[in-house]
Amino acid sequence: YPTAQILDEAGIPLILVGKAEGVTNGGILGRITEVSEHFVTLEVAANVAIRVQRLQVAQLMPKGTLKTS
């Protein structure tokens, strides 16, 4: 990803909301749908979303990773 992106405090590029996927420290993979002050919402299945602390997002994954796993 380009380095000129605006990052939130957890290092999540805000431009990736809805366009990328992330993995939590617990191993849960989901599409990033919302980033708030303290939480990230991950869509882990159709109509199933979870909220985790932003610092618990361990790694950003390329779009499409969720479909291939």
mmCIF file with all atom_site columns, C-alpha atoms in Angstrom:
data_model
loop_
_atom_site.group_PDB
_atom_site.id
_atom_site.type_symbol
_atom_site.label_atom_id
_atom_site.label_alt_id
_atom_site.label_comp_id
_atom_site.label_asym_id
_atom_site.label_entity_id
_atom_site.label_seq_id
_atom_site.pdbx_PDB_ins_code
_atom_site.Cartn_x
_atom_site.Cartn_y
_atom_site.Cartn_z
_atom_site.occupancy
_atom_site.B_iso_or_equiv
_atom_site.pdbx_formal_charge
_atom_site.auth_seq_id
_atom_site.auth_comp_id
_atom_site.auth_asym_id
_atom_site.auth_atom_id
_atom_site.pdbx_PDB_model_num
ATOM 1  C CA . TYR A 1 1  ? 0.000   0.000   0.000  1.00 0.00 ? 1  TYR A CA 1
ATOM 2  C CA . PRO A 1 2  ? 1.239   3.553   -0.671 1.00 0.00 ? 2  PRO A CA 1
ATOM 3  C CA . THR A 1 3  ? 2.870   5.213   2.332  1.00 0.00 ? 3  THR A CA 1
ATOM 4  C CA . ALA A 1 4  ? 1.131   8.567   1.795  1.00 0.00 ? 4  ALA A CA 1
ATOM 5  C CA . GLN A 1 5  ? -2.155  7.302   3.237  1.00 0.00 ? 5  GLN A CA 1
ATOM 6  C CA . ILE A 1 6  ? -3.762  8.689   6.362  1.00 0.00 ? 6  ILE A CA 1
ATOM 7  C CA . LEU A 1 7  ? -3.400  6.135   9.160  1.00 0.00 ? 7  LEU A CA 1
ATOM 8  C CA . ASP A 1 8  ? -5.387  5.872   12.338 1.00 0.00 ? 8  ASP A CA 1
ATOM 9  C CA . GLU A 1 9  ? -3.593  5.277   15.648 1.00 0.00 ? 9  GLU A CA 1
ATOM 10 C CA . ALA A 1 10 ? -3.572  1.500   15.133 1.00 0.00 ? 10 ALA A CA 1
ATOM 11 C CA . GLY A 1 11 ? -1.930  1.924   11.743 1.00 0.00 ? 11 GLY A CA 1
ATOM 12 C CA . ILE A 1 12 ? -5.029  1.087   9.710  1.00 0.00 ? 12 ILE A CA 1
ATOM 13 C CA . PRO A 1 13 ? -5.169  3.163   6.512  1.00 0.00 ? 13 PRO A CA 1
ATOM 14 C CA . LEU A 1 14 ? -8.562  4.885   6.641  1.00 0.00 ? 14 LEU A CA 1
ATOM 15 C CA . ILE A 1 15 ? -8.873  4.651   2.863  1.00 0.00 ? 15 ILE A CA 1
ATOM 16 C CA . LEU A 1 16 ? -9.063  0.847   3.217  1.00 0.00 ? 16 LEU A CA 1
ATOM 17 C CA . VAL A 1 17 ? -12.391 0.851   5.070  1.00 0.00 ? 17 VAL A CA 1
ATOM 18 C CA . GLY A 1 18 ? -14.641 -1.443  3.042  1.00 0.00 ? 18 GLY A CA 1
ATOM 19 C CA . LYS A 1 19 ? -11.811 -2.302  0.644  1.00 0.00 ? 19 LYS A CA 1
ATOM 20 C CA . ALA A 1 20 ? -9.480  -4.484  2.698  1.00 0.00 ? 20 ALA A CA 1
ATOM 21 C CA . GLU A 1 21 ? -9.529  -7.267  5.199  1.00 0.00 ? 21 GLU A CA 1
ATOM 22 C CA . GLY A 1 22 ? -7.803  -7.686  8.510  1.00 0.00 ? 22 GLY A CA 1
ATOM 23 C CA . VAL A 1 23 ? -6.790  -10.459 10.875 1.00 0.00 ? 23 VAL A CA 1
ATOM 24 C CA . THR A 1 24 ? -7.131  -10.071 14.627 1.00 0.00 ? 24 THR A CA 1
ATOM 25 C CA . ASN A 1 25 ? -4.566  -11.268 17.147 1.00 0.00 ? 25 ASN A CA 1
ATOM 26 C CA . GLY A 1 26 ? -6.964  -14.160 17.806 1.00 0.00 ? 26 GLY A CA 1
ATOM 27 C CA . GLY A 1 27 ? -6.902  -15.236 14.164 1.00 0.00 ? 27 GLY A CA 1
ATOM 28 C CA . ILE A 1 28 ? -10.320 -13.962 13.072 1.00 0.00 ? 28 ILE A CA 1
ATOM 29 C CA . LEU A 1 29 ? -10.361 -12.773 9.460  1.00 0.00 ? 29 LEU A CA 1
ATOM 30 C CA . GLY A 1 30 ? -12.910 -10.217 8.291  1.00 0.00 ? 30 GLY A CA 1
ATOM 31 C CA . ARG A 1 31 ? -13.582 -7.281  5.969  1.00 0.00 ? 31 ARG A CA 1
ATOM 32 C CA . ILE A 1 32 ? -13.035 -3.879  7.602  1.00 0.00 ? 32 ILE A CA 1
ATOM 33 C CA . THR A 1 33 ? -16.357 -2.039  7.450  1.00 0.00 ? 33 THR A CA 1
ATOM 34 C CA . GLU A 1 34 ? -15.929 0.703   10.045 1.00 0.00 ? 34 GLU A CA 1
ATOM 35 C CA . VAL A 1 35 ? -13.180 2.315   12.085 1.00 0.00 ? 35 VAL A CA 1
ATOM 36 C CA . SER A 1 36 ? -14.134 4.342   15.163 1.00 0.00 ? 36 SER A CA 1
ATOM 37 C CA . GLU A 1 37 ? -12.053 5.933   17.878 1.00 0.00 ? 37 GLU A CA 1
ATOM 38 C CA . HIS A 1 38 ? -11.445 2.708   19.799 1.00 0.00 ? 38 HIS A CA 1
ATOM 39 C CA . PHE A 1 39 ? -12.930 -0.095  17.703 1.00 0.00 ? 39 PHE A CA 1
ATOM 40 C CA . VAL A 1 40 ? -12.849 -1.695  14.261 1.00 0.00 ? 40 VAL A CA 1
ATOM 41 C CA . THR A 1 41 ? -15.877 -3.490  12.846 1.00 0.00 ? 41 THR A CA 1
ATOM 42 C CA . LEU A 1 42 ? -15.070 -6.628  10.855 1.00 0.00 ? 42 LEU A CA 1
ATOM 43 C CA . GLU A 1 43 ? -17.633 -8.395  8.686  1.00 0.00 ? 43 GLU A CA 1
ATOM 44 C CA . VAL A 1 44 ? -16.749 -12.067 9.187  1.00 0.00 ? 44 VAL A CA 1
ATOM 45 C CA . ALA A 1 45 ? -19.640 -13.587 7.192  1.00 0.00 ? 45 ALA A CA 1
ATOM 46 C CA . ALA A 1 46 ? -22.737 -12.372 5.360  1.00 0.00 ? 46 ALA A CA 1
ATOM 47 C CA . ASN A 1 47 ? -24.682 -10.181 7.824  1.00 0.00 ? 47 ASN A CA 1
ATOM 48 C CA . VAL A 1 48 ? -22.322 -11.112 10.689 1.00 0.00 ? 48 VAL A CA 1
ATOM 49 C CA . ALA A 1 49 ? -20.090 -8.362  12.059 1.00 0.00 ? 49 ALA A CA 1
ATOM 50 C CA . ILE A 1 50 ? -17.916 -8.169  15.160 1.00 0.00 ? 50 ILE A CA 1
ATOM 51 C CA . ARG A 1 51 ? -16.306 -5.198  16.852 1.00 0.00 ? 51 ARG A CA 1
ATOM 52 C CA . VAL A 1 52 ? -12.779 -5.500  18.184 1.00 0.00 ? 52 VAL A CA 1
ATOM 53 C CA . GLN A 1 53 ? -10.346 -3.032  19.678 1.00 0.00 ? 53 GLN A CA 1
ATOM 54 C CA . ARG A 1 54 ? -8.270  -1.341  16.988 1.00 0.00 ? 54 ARG A CA 1
ATOM 55 C CA . LEU A 1 55 ? -5.026  -2.535  18.499 1.00 0.00 ? 55 LEU A CA 1
ATOM 56 C CA . GLN A 1 56 ? -6.230  -6.142  18.147 1.00 0.00 ? 56 GLN A CA 1
ATOM 57 C CA . VAL A 1 57 ? -6.020  -5.955  14.344 1.00 0.00 ? 57 VAL A CA 1
ATOM 58 C CA . ALA A 1 58 ? -2.703  -7.713  13.861 1.00 0.00 ? 58 ALA A CA 1
ATOM 59 C CA . GLN A 1 59 ? -2.346  -7.515  10.086 1.00 0.00 ? 59 GLN A CA 1
ATOM 60 C CA . LEU A 1 60 ? -4.053  -6.077  7.033  1.00 0.00 ? 60 LEU A CA 1
ATOM 61 C CA . MET A 1 61 ? -4.736  -8.528  4.235  1.00 0.00 ? 61 MET A CA 1
ATOM 62 C CA . PRO A 1 62 ? -5.347  -7.854  0.525  1.00 0.00 ? 62 PRO A CA 1
ATOM 63 C CA . LYS A 1 63 ? -8.939  -7.677  -0.677 1.00 0.00 ? 63 LYS A CA 1
ATOM 64 C CA . GLY A 1 64 ? -10.144 -11.139 -1.680 1.00 0.00 ? 64 GLY A CA 1
ATOM 65 C CA . THR A 1 65 ? -8.320  -13.043 1.059  1.00 0.00 ? 65 THR A CA 1
ATOM 66 C CA . LEU A 1 66 ? -11.608 -13.728 2.837  1.00 0.00 ? 66 LEU A CA 1
ATOM 67 C CA . LYS A 1 67 ? -13.135 -15.369 -0.259 1.00 0.00 ? 67 LYS A CA 1
ATOM 68 C CA . THR A 1 68 ? -10.139 -17.642 -0.824 1.00 0.00 ? 68 THR A CA 1
ATOM 69 C CA . SER A 1 69 ? -9.923  -18.902 2.750  1.00 0.00 ? 69 SER A CA 1
#
